[in-house]
PDB file of C-alpha atoms in Angstrom:
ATOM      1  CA  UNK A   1       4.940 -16.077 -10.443  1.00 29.00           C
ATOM      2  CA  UNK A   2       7.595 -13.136  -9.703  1.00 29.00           C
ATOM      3  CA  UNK A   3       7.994 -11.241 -13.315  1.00 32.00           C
ATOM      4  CA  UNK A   4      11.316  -9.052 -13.594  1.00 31.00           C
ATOM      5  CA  UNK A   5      10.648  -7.770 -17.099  1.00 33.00           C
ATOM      6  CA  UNK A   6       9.955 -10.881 -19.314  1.00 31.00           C
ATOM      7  CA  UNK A   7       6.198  -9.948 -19.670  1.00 35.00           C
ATOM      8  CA  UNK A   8       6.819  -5.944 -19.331  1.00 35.00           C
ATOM      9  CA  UNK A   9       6.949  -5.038 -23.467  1.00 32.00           C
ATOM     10  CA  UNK A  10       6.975  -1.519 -22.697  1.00 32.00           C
ATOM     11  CA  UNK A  11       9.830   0.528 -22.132  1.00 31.00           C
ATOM     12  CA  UNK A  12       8.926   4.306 -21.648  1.00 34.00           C
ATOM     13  CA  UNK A  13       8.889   5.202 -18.203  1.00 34.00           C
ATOM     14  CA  UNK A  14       7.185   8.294 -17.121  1.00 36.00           C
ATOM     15  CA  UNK A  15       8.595   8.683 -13.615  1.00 38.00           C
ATOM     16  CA  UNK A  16       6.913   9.486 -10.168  1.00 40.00           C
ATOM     17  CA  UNK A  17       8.886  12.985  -9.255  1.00 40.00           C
ATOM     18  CA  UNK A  18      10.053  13.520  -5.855  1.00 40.00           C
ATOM     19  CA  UNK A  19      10.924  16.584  -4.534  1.00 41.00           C
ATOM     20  CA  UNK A  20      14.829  17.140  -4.410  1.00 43.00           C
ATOM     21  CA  UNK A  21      16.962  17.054  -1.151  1.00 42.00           C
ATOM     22  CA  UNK A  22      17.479  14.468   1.551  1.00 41.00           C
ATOM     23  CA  UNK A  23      14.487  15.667   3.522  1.00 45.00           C
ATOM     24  CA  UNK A  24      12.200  14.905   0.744  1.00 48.00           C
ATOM     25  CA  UNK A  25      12.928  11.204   1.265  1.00 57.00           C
ATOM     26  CA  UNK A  26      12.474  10.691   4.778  1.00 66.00           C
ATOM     27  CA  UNK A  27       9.521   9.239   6.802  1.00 59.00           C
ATOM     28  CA  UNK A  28       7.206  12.106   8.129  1.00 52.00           C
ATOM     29  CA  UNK A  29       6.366  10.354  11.370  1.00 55.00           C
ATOM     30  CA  UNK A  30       9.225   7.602  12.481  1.00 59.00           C
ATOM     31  CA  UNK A  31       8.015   4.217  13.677  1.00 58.00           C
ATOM     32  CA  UNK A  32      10.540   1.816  16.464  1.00 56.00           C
ATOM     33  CA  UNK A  33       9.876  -1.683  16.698  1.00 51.00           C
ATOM     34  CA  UNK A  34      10.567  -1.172  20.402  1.00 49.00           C
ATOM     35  CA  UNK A  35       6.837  -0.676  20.922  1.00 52.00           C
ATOM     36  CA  UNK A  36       5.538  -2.235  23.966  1.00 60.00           C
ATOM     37  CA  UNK A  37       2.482  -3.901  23.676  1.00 69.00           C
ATOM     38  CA  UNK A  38       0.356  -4.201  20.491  1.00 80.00           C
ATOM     39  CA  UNK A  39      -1.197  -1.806  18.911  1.00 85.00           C
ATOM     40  CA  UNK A  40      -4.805  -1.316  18.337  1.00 90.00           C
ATOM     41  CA  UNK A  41      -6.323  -0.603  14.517  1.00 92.00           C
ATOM     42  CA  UNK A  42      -9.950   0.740  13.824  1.00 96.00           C
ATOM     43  CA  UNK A  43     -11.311   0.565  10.439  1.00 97.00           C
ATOM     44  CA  UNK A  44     -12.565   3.089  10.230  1.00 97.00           C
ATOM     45  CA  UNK A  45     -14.562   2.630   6.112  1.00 96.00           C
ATOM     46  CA  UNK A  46     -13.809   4.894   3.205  1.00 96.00           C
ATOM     47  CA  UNK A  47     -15.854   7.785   4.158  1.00 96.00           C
ATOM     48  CA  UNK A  48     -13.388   8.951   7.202  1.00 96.00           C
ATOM     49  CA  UNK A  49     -11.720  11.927   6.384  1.00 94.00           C
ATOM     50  CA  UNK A  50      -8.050  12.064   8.786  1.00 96.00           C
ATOM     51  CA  UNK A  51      -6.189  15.084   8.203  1.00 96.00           C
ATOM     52  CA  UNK A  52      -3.486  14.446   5.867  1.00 97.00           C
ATOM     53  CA  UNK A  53      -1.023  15.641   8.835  1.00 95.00           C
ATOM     54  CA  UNK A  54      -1.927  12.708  10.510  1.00 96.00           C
ATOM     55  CA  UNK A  55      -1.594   9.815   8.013  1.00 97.00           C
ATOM     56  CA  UNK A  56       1.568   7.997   8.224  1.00 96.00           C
ATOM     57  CA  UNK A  57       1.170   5.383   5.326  1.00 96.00           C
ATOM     58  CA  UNK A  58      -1.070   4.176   2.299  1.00 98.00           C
ATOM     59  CA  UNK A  59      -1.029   1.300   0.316  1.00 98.00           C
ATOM     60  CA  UNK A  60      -2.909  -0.289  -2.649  1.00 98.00           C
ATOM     61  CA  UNK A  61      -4.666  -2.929  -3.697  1.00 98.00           C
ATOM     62  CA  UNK A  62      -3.099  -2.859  -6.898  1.00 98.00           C
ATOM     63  CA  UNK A  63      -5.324  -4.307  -9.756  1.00 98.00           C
ATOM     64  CA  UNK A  64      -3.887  -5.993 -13.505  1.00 97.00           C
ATOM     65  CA  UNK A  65      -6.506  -6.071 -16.090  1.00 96.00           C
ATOM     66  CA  UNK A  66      -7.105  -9.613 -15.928  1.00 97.00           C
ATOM     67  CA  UNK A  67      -8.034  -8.980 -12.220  1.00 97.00           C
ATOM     68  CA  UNK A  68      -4.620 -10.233 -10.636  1.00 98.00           C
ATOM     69  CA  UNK A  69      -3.198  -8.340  -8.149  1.00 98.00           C
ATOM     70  CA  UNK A  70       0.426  -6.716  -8.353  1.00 98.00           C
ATOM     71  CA  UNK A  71       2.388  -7.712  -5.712  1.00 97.00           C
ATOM     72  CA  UNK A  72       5.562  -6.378  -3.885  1.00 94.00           C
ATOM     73  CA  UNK A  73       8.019  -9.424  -2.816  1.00 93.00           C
ATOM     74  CA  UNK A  74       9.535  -7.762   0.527  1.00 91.00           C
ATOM     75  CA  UNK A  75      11.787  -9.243   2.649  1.00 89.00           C
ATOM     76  CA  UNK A  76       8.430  -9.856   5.159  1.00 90.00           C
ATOM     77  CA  UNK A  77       6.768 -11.990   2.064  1.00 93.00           C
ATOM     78  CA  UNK A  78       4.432 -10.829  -0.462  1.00 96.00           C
ATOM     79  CA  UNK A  79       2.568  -7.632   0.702  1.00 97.00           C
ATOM     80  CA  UNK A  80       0.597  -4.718  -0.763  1.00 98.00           C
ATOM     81  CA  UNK A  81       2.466  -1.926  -2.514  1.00 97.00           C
ATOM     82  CA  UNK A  82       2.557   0.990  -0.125  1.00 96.00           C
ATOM     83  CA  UNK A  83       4.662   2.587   2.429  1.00 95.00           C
ATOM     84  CA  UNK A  84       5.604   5.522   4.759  1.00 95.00           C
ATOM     85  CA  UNK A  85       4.315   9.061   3.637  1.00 96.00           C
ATOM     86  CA  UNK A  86       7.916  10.953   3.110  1.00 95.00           C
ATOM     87  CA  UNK A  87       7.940  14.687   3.911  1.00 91.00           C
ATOM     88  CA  UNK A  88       7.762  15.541   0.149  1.00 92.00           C
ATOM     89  CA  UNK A  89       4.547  13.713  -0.123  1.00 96.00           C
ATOM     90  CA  UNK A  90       2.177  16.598  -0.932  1.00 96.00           C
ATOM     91  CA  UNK A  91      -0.884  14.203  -0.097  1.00 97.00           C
ATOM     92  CA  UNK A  92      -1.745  10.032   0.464  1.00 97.00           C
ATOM     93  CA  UNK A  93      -2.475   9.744  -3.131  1.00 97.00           C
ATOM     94  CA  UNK A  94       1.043  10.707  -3.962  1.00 97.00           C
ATOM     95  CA  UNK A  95       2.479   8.294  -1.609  1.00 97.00           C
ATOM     96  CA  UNK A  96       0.659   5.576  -2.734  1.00 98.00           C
ATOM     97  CA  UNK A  97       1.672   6.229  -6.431  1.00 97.00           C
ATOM     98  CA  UNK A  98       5.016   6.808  -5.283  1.00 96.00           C
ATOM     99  CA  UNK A  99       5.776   3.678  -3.155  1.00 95.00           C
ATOM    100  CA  UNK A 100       3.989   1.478  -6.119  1.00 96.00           C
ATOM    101  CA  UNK A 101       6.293   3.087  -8.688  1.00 94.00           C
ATOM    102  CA  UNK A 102       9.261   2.267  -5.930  1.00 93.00           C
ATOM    103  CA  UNK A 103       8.304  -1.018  -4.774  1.00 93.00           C
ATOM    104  CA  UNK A 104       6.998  -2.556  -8.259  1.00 95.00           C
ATOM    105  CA  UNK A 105       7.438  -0.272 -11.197  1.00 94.00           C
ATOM    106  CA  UNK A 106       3.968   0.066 -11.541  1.00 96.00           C
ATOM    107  CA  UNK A 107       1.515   3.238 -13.201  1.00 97.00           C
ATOM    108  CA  UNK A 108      -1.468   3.288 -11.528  1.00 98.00           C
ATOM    109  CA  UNK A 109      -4.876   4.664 -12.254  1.00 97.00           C
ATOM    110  CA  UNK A 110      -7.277   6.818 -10.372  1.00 96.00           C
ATOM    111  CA  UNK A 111      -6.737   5.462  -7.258  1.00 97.00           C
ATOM    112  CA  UNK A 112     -10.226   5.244  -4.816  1.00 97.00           C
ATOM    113  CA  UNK A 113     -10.131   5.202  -1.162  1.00 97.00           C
ATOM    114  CA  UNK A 114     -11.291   1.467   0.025  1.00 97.00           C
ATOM    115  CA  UNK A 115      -9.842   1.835   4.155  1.00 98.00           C
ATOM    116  CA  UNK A 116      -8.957   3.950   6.456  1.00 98.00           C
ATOM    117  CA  UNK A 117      -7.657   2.250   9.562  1.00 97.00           C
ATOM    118  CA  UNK A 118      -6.871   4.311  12.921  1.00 97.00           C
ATOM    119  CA  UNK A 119      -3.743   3.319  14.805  1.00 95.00           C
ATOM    120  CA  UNK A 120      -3.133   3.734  18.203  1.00 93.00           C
ATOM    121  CA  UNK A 121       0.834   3.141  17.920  1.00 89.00           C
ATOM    122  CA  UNK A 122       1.850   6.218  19.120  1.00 87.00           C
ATOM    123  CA  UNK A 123      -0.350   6.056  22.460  1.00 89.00           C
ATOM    124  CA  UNK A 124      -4.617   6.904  22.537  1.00 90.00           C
ATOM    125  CA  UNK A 125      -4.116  10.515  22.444  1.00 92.00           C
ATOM    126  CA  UNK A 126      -1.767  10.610  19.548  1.00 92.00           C
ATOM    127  CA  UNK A 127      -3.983   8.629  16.851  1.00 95.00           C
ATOM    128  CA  UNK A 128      -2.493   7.946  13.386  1.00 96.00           C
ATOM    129  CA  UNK A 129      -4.298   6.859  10.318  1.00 97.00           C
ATOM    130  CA  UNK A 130      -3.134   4.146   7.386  1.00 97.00           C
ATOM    131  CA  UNK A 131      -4.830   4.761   4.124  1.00 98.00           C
ATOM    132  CA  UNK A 132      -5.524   1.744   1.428  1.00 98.00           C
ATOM    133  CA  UNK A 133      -6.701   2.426  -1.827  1.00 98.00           C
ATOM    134  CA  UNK A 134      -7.772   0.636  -4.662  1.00 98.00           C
ATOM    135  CA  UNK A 135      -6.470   1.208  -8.311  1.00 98.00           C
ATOM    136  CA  UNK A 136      -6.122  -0.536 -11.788  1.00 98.00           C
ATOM    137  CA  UNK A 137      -2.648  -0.839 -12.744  1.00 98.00           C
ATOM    138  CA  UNK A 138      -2.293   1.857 -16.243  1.00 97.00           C
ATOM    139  CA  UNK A 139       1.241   0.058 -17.380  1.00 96.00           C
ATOM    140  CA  UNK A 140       4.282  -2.199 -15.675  1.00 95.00           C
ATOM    141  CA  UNK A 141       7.219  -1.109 -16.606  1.00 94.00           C
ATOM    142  CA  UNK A 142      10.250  -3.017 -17.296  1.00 91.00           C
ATOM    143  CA  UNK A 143      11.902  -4.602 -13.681  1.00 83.00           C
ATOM    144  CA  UNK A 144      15.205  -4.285 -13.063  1.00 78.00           C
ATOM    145  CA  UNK A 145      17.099  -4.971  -9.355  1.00 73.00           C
ATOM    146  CA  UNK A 146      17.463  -1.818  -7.125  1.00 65.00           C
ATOM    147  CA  UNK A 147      14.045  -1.179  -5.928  1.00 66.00           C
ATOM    148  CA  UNK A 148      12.366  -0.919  -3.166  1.00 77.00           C
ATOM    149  CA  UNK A 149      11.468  -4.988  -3.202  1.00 85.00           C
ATOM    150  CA  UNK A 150      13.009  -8.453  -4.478  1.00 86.00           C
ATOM    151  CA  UNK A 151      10.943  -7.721  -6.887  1.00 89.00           C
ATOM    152  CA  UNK A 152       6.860  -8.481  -8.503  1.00 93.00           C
ATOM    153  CA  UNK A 153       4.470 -10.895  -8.460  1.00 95.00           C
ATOM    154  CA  UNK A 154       1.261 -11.029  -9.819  1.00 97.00           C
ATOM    155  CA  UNK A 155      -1.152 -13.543  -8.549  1.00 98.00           C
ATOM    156  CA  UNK A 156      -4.663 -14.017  -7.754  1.00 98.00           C
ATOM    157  CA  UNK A 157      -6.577 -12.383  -4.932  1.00 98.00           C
ATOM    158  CA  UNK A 158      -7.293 -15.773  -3.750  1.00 98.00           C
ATOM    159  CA  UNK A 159      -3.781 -17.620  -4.172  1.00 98.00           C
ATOM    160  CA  UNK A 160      -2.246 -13.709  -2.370  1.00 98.00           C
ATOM    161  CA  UNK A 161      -4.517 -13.979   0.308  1.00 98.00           C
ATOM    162  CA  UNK A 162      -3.442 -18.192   0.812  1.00 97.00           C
ATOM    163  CA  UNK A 163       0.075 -17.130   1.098  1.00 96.00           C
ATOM    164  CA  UNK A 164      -0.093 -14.029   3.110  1.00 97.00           C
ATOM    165  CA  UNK A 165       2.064 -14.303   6.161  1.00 94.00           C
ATOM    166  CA  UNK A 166       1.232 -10.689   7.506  1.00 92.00           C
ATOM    167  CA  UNK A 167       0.256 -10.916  11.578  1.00 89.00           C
ATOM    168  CA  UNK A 168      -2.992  -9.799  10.742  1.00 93.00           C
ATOM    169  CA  UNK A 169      -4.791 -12.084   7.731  1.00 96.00           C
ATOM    170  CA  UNK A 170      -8.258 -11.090   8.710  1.00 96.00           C
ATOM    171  CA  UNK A 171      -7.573  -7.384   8.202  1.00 96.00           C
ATOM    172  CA  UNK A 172      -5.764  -8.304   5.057  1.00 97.00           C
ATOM    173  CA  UNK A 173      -8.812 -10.262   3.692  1.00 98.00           C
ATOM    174  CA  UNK A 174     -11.393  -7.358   4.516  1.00 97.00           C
ATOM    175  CA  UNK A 175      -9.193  -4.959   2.761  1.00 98.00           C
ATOM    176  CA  UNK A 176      -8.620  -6.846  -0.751  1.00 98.00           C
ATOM    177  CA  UNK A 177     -12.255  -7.734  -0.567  1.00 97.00           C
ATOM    178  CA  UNK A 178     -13.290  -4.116  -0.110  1.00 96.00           C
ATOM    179  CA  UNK A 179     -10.711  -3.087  -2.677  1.00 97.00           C
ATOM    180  CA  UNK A 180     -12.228  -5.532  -5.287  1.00 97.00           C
ATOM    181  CA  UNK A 181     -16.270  -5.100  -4.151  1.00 96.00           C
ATOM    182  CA  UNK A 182     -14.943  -0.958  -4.823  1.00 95.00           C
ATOM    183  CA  UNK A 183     -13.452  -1.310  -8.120  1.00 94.00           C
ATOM    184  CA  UNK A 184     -16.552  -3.552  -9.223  1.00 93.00           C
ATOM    185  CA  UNK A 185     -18.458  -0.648  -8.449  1.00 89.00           C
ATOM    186  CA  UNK A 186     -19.783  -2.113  -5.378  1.00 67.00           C
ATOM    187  CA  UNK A 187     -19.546  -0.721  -1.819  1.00 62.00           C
ATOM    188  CA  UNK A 188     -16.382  -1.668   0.303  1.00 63.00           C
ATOM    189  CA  UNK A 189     -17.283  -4.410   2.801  1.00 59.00           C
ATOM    190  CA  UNK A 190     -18.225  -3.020   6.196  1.00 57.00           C
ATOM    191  CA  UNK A 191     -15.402  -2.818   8.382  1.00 55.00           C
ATOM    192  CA  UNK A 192     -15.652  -3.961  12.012  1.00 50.00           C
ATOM    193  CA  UNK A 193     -14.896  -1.371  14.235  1.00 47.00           C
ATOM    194  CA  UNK A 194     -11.978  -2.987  16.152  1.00 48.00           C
ATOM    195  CA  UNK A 195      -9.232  -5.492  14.510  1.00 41.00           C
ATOM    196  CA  UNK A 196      -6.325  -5.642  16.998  1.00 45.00           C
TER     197      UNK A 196
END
């Protein structure tokens, strides 16, 4: 169910900041699609500590209290919130609470690592690092058009992970079961060491 506002009764906003100035919004490390050959990702579990230098995106599993998750509808289909670390970004964390503010007017809160995934995108000796985290949403605020997404949906884990058209459903699967297994105060699932 997409919701743009009808179930949002809240109407302060208190705002992600971004730095000022147009290099404040721009992707730290650029990505082509021209990219021969596929890439290779490595979970790597929540205890692997990349320099921040070397992260180039995080997303969220991002958690409603009734255990829903909050989705961004993207032009790819639904998909995590999360994107690109911008040269503002002053850390992952800030990213991810940026790009969820962006892509579904959502607060999160405390986020907690769940994933970190190595990428080999750039070629083996120039390794990159995705970060997911897992966080209960603090307060939707009201939708309106000119985001970062069509808009929000909030579905079940279950019925998200059904409809998930990313290339990679496997990877997709591990990481919302590690988010939830995390925020139940579990341990994350253990990651295979090679999805590709």
């Amino acid at each position: 169910m997409t919701v743009r506002g009808a179930d949002d009764t809240e109407d302060e906003v208190n705002d992600v900041t971004v730095p000022p100035g147009p290099a404040a919004s721009e992707d730290r490390r650029r990505t082509t699609r021209g990219r021969r050959g596929e890439a290779r990702f490595t979970c790597l579990g929540a205890d692997a500590a990349p320099p921040f230098e070397a992260v180039t995106s995080a997303s969220v599993v991002a958690v409603a209290d009734d255990g829903r998750l909050v989705l961004a509808d993207l032009a790819r289909g639904l998909d995590l919130p999360g994107g690109h670390v911008q040269r503002g970004d002053a850390s992952a964390e800030e990213t991810v609470r940026r790009e969820t503010w962006e892509e579904v007017r959502a607060e999160l809160a405390e986020p907690r690592l769940v994933e970190v995934i190595e990428s080999d995108y750039f070629g083996p000796d120039d390794l990159t690092y995705m970060v997911i985290y897992v966080a209960r949403v603090r307060r939707l605020a009201p939708w309106t058009d000119g985001h970062e997404s069509a808009g929000r949906v909030i579905l079940p884990p279950d019925d998200f992970l059904a409809r998930y058209r990313g290339r990679r459903p496997e990877l997709m699967r591990h990481l919302v079961t590690s988010a939830l297994a995390t925020l139940a105060g579990g341990s994350p699932a253990a990651p295979a060491t090679e999805r590709g």
